[in-house]
CSV table of C-alpha atoms in Angstrom, one decimal:
chain,number,residue,atom,x,y,z
A,182,MET,CA,2.0,12.0,-27.4
A,183,SER,CA,2.2,8.0,-27.6
A,184,GLU,CA,1.4,6.0,-25.3
A,185,SER,CA,4.2,4.3,-24.4
A,186,ASP,CA,5.6,7.5,-24.0
A,187,ILE,CA,3.2,8.2,-21.5
A,188,PHE,CA,4.8,5.7,-19.4
A,189,THR,CA,7.8,5.9,-20.2
A,190,THR,CA,7.9,9.9,-18.8
A,191,PRO,CA,10.4,10.4,-16.3
A,192,LEU,CA,10.9,10.5,-12.6
A,193,ASN,CA,9.5,14.1,-11.5
A,194,ARG,CA,9.5,14.9,-7.3
A,195,ASN,CA,8.6,18.6,-8.5
A,196,THR,CA,6.4,17.1,-11.5
A,197,MET,CA,2.7,16.3,-10.0
A,198,TRP,CA,0.6,13.8,-11.8
A,199,ARG,CA,-3.1,13.0,-11.0
A,200,SER,CA,-3.1,9.0,-9.7
A,201,ALA,CA,-4.1,6.6,-12.8
A,202,SER,CA,-7.7,5.7,-11.6
A,203,LEU,CA,-8.5,9.5,-13.0
A,204,ILE,CA,-6.1,9.3,-15.7
A,205,LEU,CA,-8.0,6.2,-16.6
A,206,GLU,CA,-11.8,7.3,-15.6
A,207,GLN,CA,-10.4,10.7,-18.6
A,208,GLN,CA,-9.9,8.6,-20.9
A,209,GLU,CA,-12.6,6.2,-21.1
A,210,GLN,CA,-14.5,9.8,-20.8
A,211,ASN,CA,-13.0,11.2,-23.8
A,212,LYS,CA,-13.7,7.9,-25.9
A,213,ALA,CA,-17.0,8.4,-24.8
A,214,ASN,CA,-17.3,11.8,-26.4
A,215,GLY,CA,-14.9,11.0,-29.8
A,216,LEU,CA,-12.3,12.1,-28.9
A,217,SER,CA,-8.7,11.2,-30.3
A,218,ARG,CA,-6.1,9.4,-29.0
A,219,MET,CA,-3.9,13.0,-29.1
A,220,GLU,CA,-6.6,14.9,-28.1
A,221,GLU,CA,-7.2,12.4,-25.2
A,222,THR,CA,-3.6,12.1,-24.5
A,223,GLY,CA,-3.4,15.9,-24.2
A,224,ASP,CA,-5.6,17.0,-22.0
A,225,VAL,CA,-4.1,14.4,-19.1
A,226,ILE,CA,-0.3,15.8,-19.7
A,227,GLN,CA,-1.2,19.3,-19.6
A,228,ARG,CA,-3.8,19.3,-17.0
A,229,PRO,CA,-2.5,21.8,-14.4
A,230,PRO,CA,-0.7,20.2,-11.4
A,231,THR,CA,-3.0,18.6,-7.9
A,232,SER,CA,-1.3,16.6,-6.2
A,233,VAL,CA,2.4,15.5,-5.3
A,234,THR,CA,2.4,12.5,-6.7
A,235,SER,CA,2.9,11.2,-10.3
A,236,ASP,CA,1.4,8.5,-12.6
A,237,TRP,CA,0.7,4.8,-10.9
A,238,LEU,CA,2.1,2.6,-14.4
A,239,ALA,CA,4.7,5.1,-15.0
A,240,GLN,CA,6.6,4.7,-11.8
A,241,ALA,CA,5.3,0.8,-11.7
A,242,LYS,CA,7.2,0.8,-15.5
A,243,ALA,CA,10.4,2.5,-13.9
A,244,ALA,CA,11.0,0.8,-11.1
A,245,VAL,CA,12.5,-2.5,-12.2
A,246,PRO,CA,13.1,-2.1,-15.9
A,247,ASN,CA,14.7,-5.1,-16.7
A,248,ALA,CA,11.9,-7.2,-14.5
A,249,ASN,CA,9.2,-9.0,-16.0
A,250,LEU,CA,6.6,-7.5,-13.2
A,251,ASP,CA,3.5,-8.8,-14.4
A,252,ASP,CA,4.3,-13.0,-13.2
A,253,VAL,CA,2.4,-14.6,-10.7
A,254,PRO,CA,3.8,-17.4,-9.7
A,255,SER,CA,1.5,-20.1,-11.6
A,256,LYS,CA,0.9,-22.5,-8.6
A,257,TYR,CA,-1.4,-19.4,-7.6
A,258,HIS,CA,-3.1,-18.6,-10.4
A,259,ALA,CA,-7.5,-19.1,-9.9
A,260,PRO,CA,-8.7,-22.6,-10.4
A,261,PRO,CA,-10.8,-23.1,-13.5
A,262,PRO,CA,-14.1,-21.3,-12.7
A,263,ASP,CA,-16.5,-23.2,-10.9
A,264,ALA,CA,-19.4,-20.4,-10.5
A,265,LEU,CA,-21.1,-23.4,-7.5
A,266,SER,CA,-18.1,-24.2,-5.4
A,267,PHE,CA,-17.0,-21.0,-6.2
A,268,SER,CA,-15.8,-18.8,-2.4
A,269,VAL,CA,-14.5,-15.9,-2.3
A,270,ILE,CA,-13.1,-16.5,0.9
A,271,ASP,CA,-10.7,-19.4,-0.4
A,272,GLU,CA,-9.3,-17.5,-3.3
A,273,PHE,CA,-8.3,-14.5,-1.3
A,274,ASN,CA,-6.7,-17.5,0.7
A,275,ASN,CA,-5.2,-19.3,-2.8
A,276,TRP,CA,-3.4,-16.0,-3.7
A,277,ARG,CA,-2.2,-15.3,0.0
A,278,SER,CA,0.1,-18.0,0.4
A,279,ASN,CA,2.0,-16.3,-1.9
A,280,PRO,CA,4.3,-14.8,-0.1
A,281,GLU,CA,4.6,-11.9,-2.7
A,282,LEU,CA,1.8,-10.6,-2.5
A,283,ALA,CA,0.0,-8.0,0.0
A,284,GLU,CA,-2.6,-9.2,1.4
A,285,ALA,CA,-5.1,-6.7,-0.1
A,286,VAL,CA,-3.3,-8.1,-3.4
A,287,ALA,CA,-4.4,-10.9,-2.3
A,288,ALA,CA,-8.1,-9.5,-1.6
A,289,ILE,CA,-8.2,-7.7,-4.8
A,290,LYS,CA,-7.3,-10.7,-7.2
A,291,ALA,CA,-9.6,-12.4,-5.6
A,292,LEU,CA,-12.8,-9.6,-5.9
A,293,THR,CA,-11.1,-9.3,-10.1
A,294,ALA,CA,-12.1,-13.4,-9.6
A,295,VAL,CA,-15.9,-12.9,-7.9
A,296,ILE,CA,-16.3,-10.5,-11.0
A,297,LYS,CA,-15.3,-12.7,-13.7
A,298,ARG,CA,-17.5,-15.9,-11.9
A,299,SER,CA,-20.5,-13.8,-11.5
A,300,GLN,CA,-23.7,-16.0,-13.0
A,301,ALA,CA,-25.3,-12.4,-12.4
A,302,THR,CA,-27.6,-11.2,-15.3
A,303,THR,CA,-27.3,-7.3,-14.4
A,304,MET,CA,-25.2,-4.6,-13.9
A,305,MET,CA,-27.3,-3.7,-10.5
A,306,GLU,CA,-26.9,-7.8,-8.8
A,307,LEU,CA,-23.3,-7.6,-10.6
A,308,GLU,CA,-22.4,-5.2,-8.2
A,309,ILE,CA,-24.3,-6.4,-5.1
A,310,GLU,CA,-22.8,-9.1,-6.0
A,311,LEU,CA,-19.5,-7.4,-5.5
A,312,LYS,CA,-20.6,-5.8,-2.3
A,313,LYS,CA,-21.3,-9.1,-0.7
A,314,ALA,CA,-18.0,-10.5,-1.4
A,315,SER,CA,-15.7,-7.4,-0.3
A,316,ASP,CA,-17.7,-7.4,3.3
A,317,SER,CA,-17.1,-10.8,3.8
A,318,LEU,CA,-13.1,-10.5,3.2
A,319,LYS,CA,-13.3,-6.9,5.2
A,320,ALA,CA,-15.1,-10.0,7.8
A,321,TRP,CA,-12.5,-12.5,7.5
A,322,ASP,CA,-10.3,-9.9,9.8
A,323,GLU,CA,-11.6,-7.1,10.5
A,324,THR,CA,-8.7,-5.3,12.4
A,325,SER,CA,-6.9,-5.4,9.2
A,326,ILE,CA,-7.0,-1.9,7.9
A,327,SER,CA,-4.7,-2.2,4.2
A,328,LEU,CA,-7.8,-5.2,3.8
A,329,SER,CA,-11.2,-2.9,4.1
A,330,ALA,CA,-9.2,0.0,2.2
A,331,GLY,CA,-8.0,-2.6,-0.5
A,332,CYS,CA,-11.6,-3.3,-1.0
A,333,ASP,CA,-12.9,-0.4,-0.8
A,334,LEU,CA,-10.7,0.9,-2.9
A,335,PHE,CA,-10.9,-1.9,-5.2
A,336,THR,CA,-14.9,-0.7,-5.5
A,337,ARG,CA,-15.0,1.9,-6.0
A,338,TYR,CA,-11.6,1.8,-8.2
A,339,VAL,CA,-13.8,-0.1,-10.3
A,340,THR,CA,-17.4,0.7,-10.9
A,341,ARG,CA,-16.4,4.5,-11.3
A,342,THR,CA,-17.2,5.1,-13.8
A,343,SER,CA,-20.2,6.4,-16.3
A,344,ALA,CA,-19.9,4.5,-19.6
A,345,LEU,CA,-21.3,1.6,-17.6
A,346,GLU,CA,-24.6,2.2,-17.5
A,347,TYR,CA,-24.6,3.2,-21.2
A,348,GLU,CA,-23.2,-0.6,-22.3
A,349,ASP,CA,-25.1,-3.9,-22.6
A,350,PHE,CA,-24.4,-6.3,-19.4
A,351,SER,CA,-21.8,-8.4,-21.4
A,352,ALA,CA,-19.8,-5.6,-22.7
A,353,GLY,CA,-20.3,-3.5,-19.3
A,354,LYS,CA,-19.0,-7.0,-16.7
A,355,SER,CA,-15.9,-6.7,-18.9
A,356,ARG,CA,-15.1,-4.0,-18.4
A,357,LEU,CA,-15.4,-4.3,-14.5
A,358,ILE,CA,-12.5,-7.4,-15.2
A,359,GLU,CA,-10.6,-5.4,-16.8
A,360,ARG,CA,-10.6,-2.6,-14.3
A,361,GLY,CA,-10.4,-5.5,-11.7
A,362,GLU,CA,-6.6,-6.3,-13.9
A,363,ARG,CA,-6.0,-3.1,-14.1
A,364,PHE,CA,-6.0,-2.2,-10.5
A,365,GLY,CA,-4.3,-5.2,-9.0
A,366,GLU,CA,-1.5,-4.5,-11.4
A,367,ILE,CA,-0.7,-1.0,-9.9
A,368,SER,CA,-1.4,-3.2,-6.9
A,369,PHE,CA,1.3,-5.7,-6.8
A,370,LYS,CA,4.2,-3.0,-8.4
A,371,ALA,CA,3.6,-0.8,-5.2
A,372,ARG,CA,6.6,-2.1,-3.1
A,373,LYS,CA,8.7,-1.7,-5.9
A,374,THR,CA,7.6,1.2,-6.8
A,375,ILE,CA,7.9,2.7,-3.5
A,376,ALA,CA,11.2,0.8,-3.5
A,377,MET,CA,13.0,3.1,-6.6
A,378,LEU,CA,11.4,6.4,-5.0
A,379,GLY,CA,12.6,6.0,-1.7
A,380,GLN,CA,15.9,4.6,-2.5
A,381,ASP,CA,17.1,8.4,-3.1
A,382,PHE,CA,16.6,8.7,0.1
A,383,LEU,CA,19.0,6.8,1.2
A,384,GLN,CA,22.7,8.4,1.3
A,385,ASP,CA,25.7,6.4,1.3
A,386,GLY,CA,27.5,5.7,4.8
A,387,SER,CA,23.7,6.9,6.9
A,388,THR,CA,22.6,5.1,9.2
A,389,ILE,CA,19.4,4.1,9.3
A,390,LEU,CA,16.9,2.5,11.9
A,391,VAL,CA,13.7,0.6,11.4
A,392,HIS,CA,10.8,-1.1,13.9
A,393,GLY,CA,9.5,-4.8,13.1
A,394,PHE,CA,9.1,-5.6,9.9
A,395,SER,CA,7.3,-4.4,6.8
A,396,ARG,CA,7.9,-6.0,3.6
A,397,VAL,CA,7.4,-2.9,2.0
A,398,VAL,CA,10.8,-1.3,3.6
A,399,LEU,CA,12.9,-4.6,3.2
A,400,ALA,CA,12.0,-4.3,-0.5
A,401,LEU,CA,13.5,-0.9,0.1
A,402,LEU,CA,16.7,-1.0,1.5
A,403,ARG,CA,17.4,-4.7,-0.6
A,404,MET,CA,17.2,-2.3,-4.3
A,405,ALA,CA,19.0,0.6,-2.7
A,406,ALA,CA,21.9,-2.4,-1.1
A,407,SER,CA,21.3,-4.1,-5.0
A,408,ASN,CA,22.6,-0.6,-6.3
A,409,GLY,CA,25.5,0.4,-4.5
A,410,LYS,CA,24.2,2.1,-1.5
A,411,HIS,CA,26.3,1.6,1.8
A,412,PHE,CA,24.5,2.0,4.6
A,413,SER,CA,24.0,0.2,7.7
A,414,VAL,CA,20.4,-0.6,10.0
A,415,VAL,CA,19.7,-0.8,13.5
A,416,CYS,CA,16.6,-2.9,14.1
A,417,THR,CA,14.3,-2.9,16.9
A,418,GLY,CA,13.5,-6.7,18.0
A,419,ARG,CA,10.8,-6.3,20.5
A,420,PRO,CA,7.3,-6.8,21.5
A,421,ASP,CA,7.5,-9.9,19.1
A,422,ASN,CA,11.2,-10.6,17.5
A,423,ARG,CA,9.8,-9.6,13.6
A,424,GLY,CA,12.5,-7.6,14.4
A,425,ILE,CA,15.2,-10.5,15.0
A,426,GLU,CA,13.0,-11.5,11.0
A,427,MET,CA,14.2,-8.4,9.6
A,428,SER,CA,17.8,-8.9,10.9
A,429,LYS,CA,17.5,-12.1,9.2
A,430,GLU,CA,16.4,-10.7,6.0
A,431,LEU,CA,18.6,-7.8,5.8
A,432,VAL,CA,22.1,-9.4,6.6
A,433,GLY,CA,21.3,-12.1,3.8
A,434,VAL,CA,21.5,-9.1,1.6
A,435,GLY,CA,25.3,-7.9,3.2
A,436,VAL,CA,24.1,-5.0,4.6
A,437,PRO,CA,25.5,-4.5,8.3
A,438,ILE,CA,23.2,-5.1,11.1
A,439,LYS,CA,22.8,-4.5,14.8
A,440,LEU,CA,20.1,-6.0,16.4
A,441,ILE,CA,18.5,-3.1,19.7
A,442,LEU,CA,15.9,-3.7,22.9
A,443,ASP,CA,12.8,-0.8,22.2
A,444,SER,CA,13.9,0.9,25.0
A,445,ALA,CA,17.8,1.5,23.9
A,446,VAL,CA,16.1,3.6,21.2
A,447,ALA,CA,16.6,7.4,23.2
A,448,TYR,CA,20.3,6.0,23.8
A,449,THR,CA,21.2,4.9,20.2
A,450,MET,CA,19.3,7.9,18.4
A,451,GLU,CA,22.3,10.4,18.3
A,452,LYS,CA,24.1,7.6,15.8
A,453,ILE,CA,20.9,7.7,13.9
A,454,ASP,CA,21.1,9.5,10.3
A,455,MET,CA,17.1,8.6,9.4
A,456,VAL,CA,14.0,6.7,10.1
A,457,LEU,CA,12.7,4.5,8.2
A,458,PHE,CA,8.7,2.9,8.8
A,459,GLY,CA,6.4,1.0,7.3
A,460,ALA,CA,2.4,0.9,7.7
A,461,ASP,CA,-0.7,-0.9,8.5
A,462,GLY,CA,-2.4,2.2,8.1
A,463,VAL,CA,-2.4,5.4,6.3
A,464,VAL,CA,-4.8,7.8,8.0
A,465,GLU,CA,-7.0,10.7,6.6
A,466,SER,CA,-4.7,13.3,9.0
A,467,GLY,CA,-2.1,12.2,7.5
A,468,GLY,CA,-0.3,10.0,10.3
A,469,ILE,CA,0.2,6.4,10.4
A,470,ILE,CA,-1.7,3.5,12.1
A,471,ASN,CA,1.3,1.0,12.6
A,472,MET,CA,3.3,-1.5,14.8
A,473,ILE,CA,3.3,-1.1,19.1
A,474,GLY,CA,6.5,1.1,19.2
A,475,THR,CA,6.4,3.1,16.1
A,476,TYR,CA,5.1,6.4,18.1
A,477,GLN,CA,7.9,6.8,20.5
A,478,VAL,CA,10.6,6.3,18.0
A,479,ALA,CA,9.0,9.0,16.2
A,480,LEU,CA,9.0,11.0,18.9
A,481,VAL,CA,12.4,10.5,20.5
A,482,ALA,CA,13.2,11.3,16.0
A,483,HIS,CA,11.6,14.5,16.2
A,484,ASN,CA,13.1,15.4,19.1
A,485,MET,CA,16.5,15.3,18.0
A,486,ASN,CA,15.9,16.4,14.4
A,487,LYS,CA,15.9,13.1,12.4
A,488,PRO,CA,14.1,12.5,9.4
A,489,VAL,CA,11.1,10.4,9.8
A,490,TYR,CA,9.9,8.5,6.8
A,491,VAL,CA,7.0,6.7,6.0
A,492,ALA,CA,7.0,4.3,3.3
A,493,ALA,CA,3.5,2.6,2.3
A,494,GLU,CA,0.8,1.8,-1.0
A,495,SER,CA,-2.4,3.8,-1.5
A,496,TYR,CA,-4.5,0.8,-1.0
A,497,LYS,CA,-3.1,0.9,2.9
A,498,PHE,CA,-5.0,4.9,2.4
A,499,ALA,CA,-7.7,4.5,4.5
A,500,ARG,CA,-10.5,6.6,5.1
A,501,LEU,CA,-10.5,6.7,9.1
A,502,TYR,CA,-9.5,9.8,11.5
A,503,PRO,CA,-8.1,8.5,15.3
A,504,LEU,CA,-7.5,11.6,18.0
A,505,ASP,CA,-5.7,9.8,20.1
A,506,GLN,CA,-4.0,6.0,21.1
A,507,ARG,CA,-7.9,5.0,22.4
A,508,ASP,CA,-9.9,5.9,19.2
A,509,MET,CA,-8.5,2.8,16.9
A,510,SER,CA,-9.7,-0.8,16.7
A,511,PRO,CA,-7.9,-3.1,19.5
A,512,VAL,CA,-5.3,-5.4,18.7
A,513,PRO,CA,-3.8,-7.4,21.0
A,514,CYS,CA,-0.3,-8.6,20.7
A,515,LYS,CA,0.5,-11.7,20.2
A,516,ASN,CA,3.8,-14.1,21.6
A,517,ILE,CA,4.4,-11.5,23.8
A,518,LYS,CA,6.9,-13.5,26.3
A,519,PHE,CA,8.8,-12.3,30.0
A,520,GLU,CA,11.0,-14.3,31.6
A,521,VAL,CA,9.6,-15.1,34.5
A,522,PRO,CA,5.9,-15.6,36.1
A,523,VAL,CA,3.5,-12.5,35.9
A,524,PRO,CA,1.0,-12.4,38.6
A,525,LYS,CA,-2.7,-13.3,37.9
A,526,SER,CA,-3.0,-9.9,39.3
A,527,VAL,CA,-1.1,-7.5,37.2
A,528,GLU,CA,-2.6,-6.2,33.8
A,529,VAL,CA,-0.2,-6.5,31.1
A,530,GLU,CA,-0.3,-3.8,27.8
A,531,SER,CA,-0.8,-5.8,24.9
A,532,SER,CA,-2.0,-3.0,22.2
A,533,ALA,CA,-0.1,-4.6,18.8
A,534,ARG,CA,-0.7,-0.3,17.4
A,535,ASP,CA,-0.2,3.3,18.2
A,536,TYR,CA,-1.6,5.7,15.8
A,537,THR,CA,1.0,8.3,14.9
A,538,PRO,CA,0.7,11.9,14.6
A,539,PRO,CA,1.5,13.4,11.0
A,540,GLN,CA,3.5,15.9,12.2
A,541,TYR,CA,6.2,13.8,13.9
A,542,LEU,CA,6.6,12.1,10.1
A,543,THR,CA,9.1,14.4,7.4
A,544,LEU,CA,8.1,12.7,4.3
A,545,LEU,CA,5.8,9.2,2.4
A,546,PHE,CA,6.9,7.2,0.3
A,547,THR,CA,4.3,5.8,-1.8
A,548,ASP,CA,3.2,4.2,-5.2
A,549,LEU,CA,1.0,7.7,-5.8
A,550,GLY,CA,4.8,9.5,-5.4
A,551,VAL,CA,7.4,10.7,-2.2
A,552,LEU,CA,4.2,12.9,-0.6
A,553,THR,CA,3.8,15.5,2.4
A,554,PRO,CA,2.0,14.3,5.8
A,555,SER,CA,0.1,17.5,4.2
A,556,ALA,CA,-0.8,15.4,1.4
A,557,VAL,CA,-2.4,12.8,2.8
A,558,SER,CA,-5.8,13.5,2.4
A,559,ASP,CA,-5.9,15.4,-0.9
A,560,GLU,CA,-4.8,11.8,-2.2
A,561,LEU,CA,-7.5,10.1,0.0
A,562,ILE,CA,-10.1,12.3,-2.0
A,563,GLN,CA,-8.7,11.6,-5.6
A,564,LEU,CA,-8.6,7.9,-4.5
A,565,TYR,CA,-12.6,7.6,-3.1
A,566,LEU,CA,-13.9,10.5,-4.8
């Protein structure tokens, strides 16, 4: 079997593969042991199933076969190396200015630049420098789950090969850069991979409830509409009016939209066929942390036997295990407006996000495959192992 055969294997939800990071590491180990390419790929393909996943790169290449997914607009490319003036935060903000890049992907690009521009002379110095840069990015926004998880996963991914211990520094640094760029490629394609996987669950004539604004949910709905599926979408509009933003985007691709108050979810649910959420973070239990109101929507849907799906990139998988709503870092909600003045003595609940336990979720659409909530902990173990 050739390398191209591996990357063009048809997606089958009943087939289970290891994540791409593990496959890449196995390839490197096989090369170190002197195995042939045929022996190497045979080991990967014939290994017994471990989780409900498919190879990241195969899915990414299958997601939009006619599109060039490797291109990022040139104005967002990193400037020429200048170690003396380089700042990981500036590099991060440079990439983040591209509206198509998620915050975590911008961080991954910035950390790859750290490796390229490093003046370290040993692998230990380079890893320390990478960790400091990662810590700086996480401190830039301590409330962002995806930013923190993306930095942790990147650092773990690029340094998770024992081959680095036996290479000279120049070769080891090149290996880190190669792995960093590969991880960035996988992460950049994640949204399209998820859209390809999730669109099959949208039925013609269905009505879908979405809560707030999510770029990966938007990508999924756009792809389904572009492939000729007919459906309508109900959007919640409060508390920060992000549902209105989602409505505007979907109107642009010809999807029928209805905007409702968050308090009208139960009233509307009997007309809904499925609920589709994005996520700020996917936690170890298989639950999600997302925009405030997600939990109550999931409760209503579960009580009325409606499927609840979540679309989330794997770089949002975080080593967190909240036990209740208060077991999270507080994040205030911005732009809460009332029609009349609120007395100063009245306390206003302004939490921006809540935790939805796994028992209220049906499936998660991820770039690792379509997962049940119970499979998330296994994937986290594989990702952070």
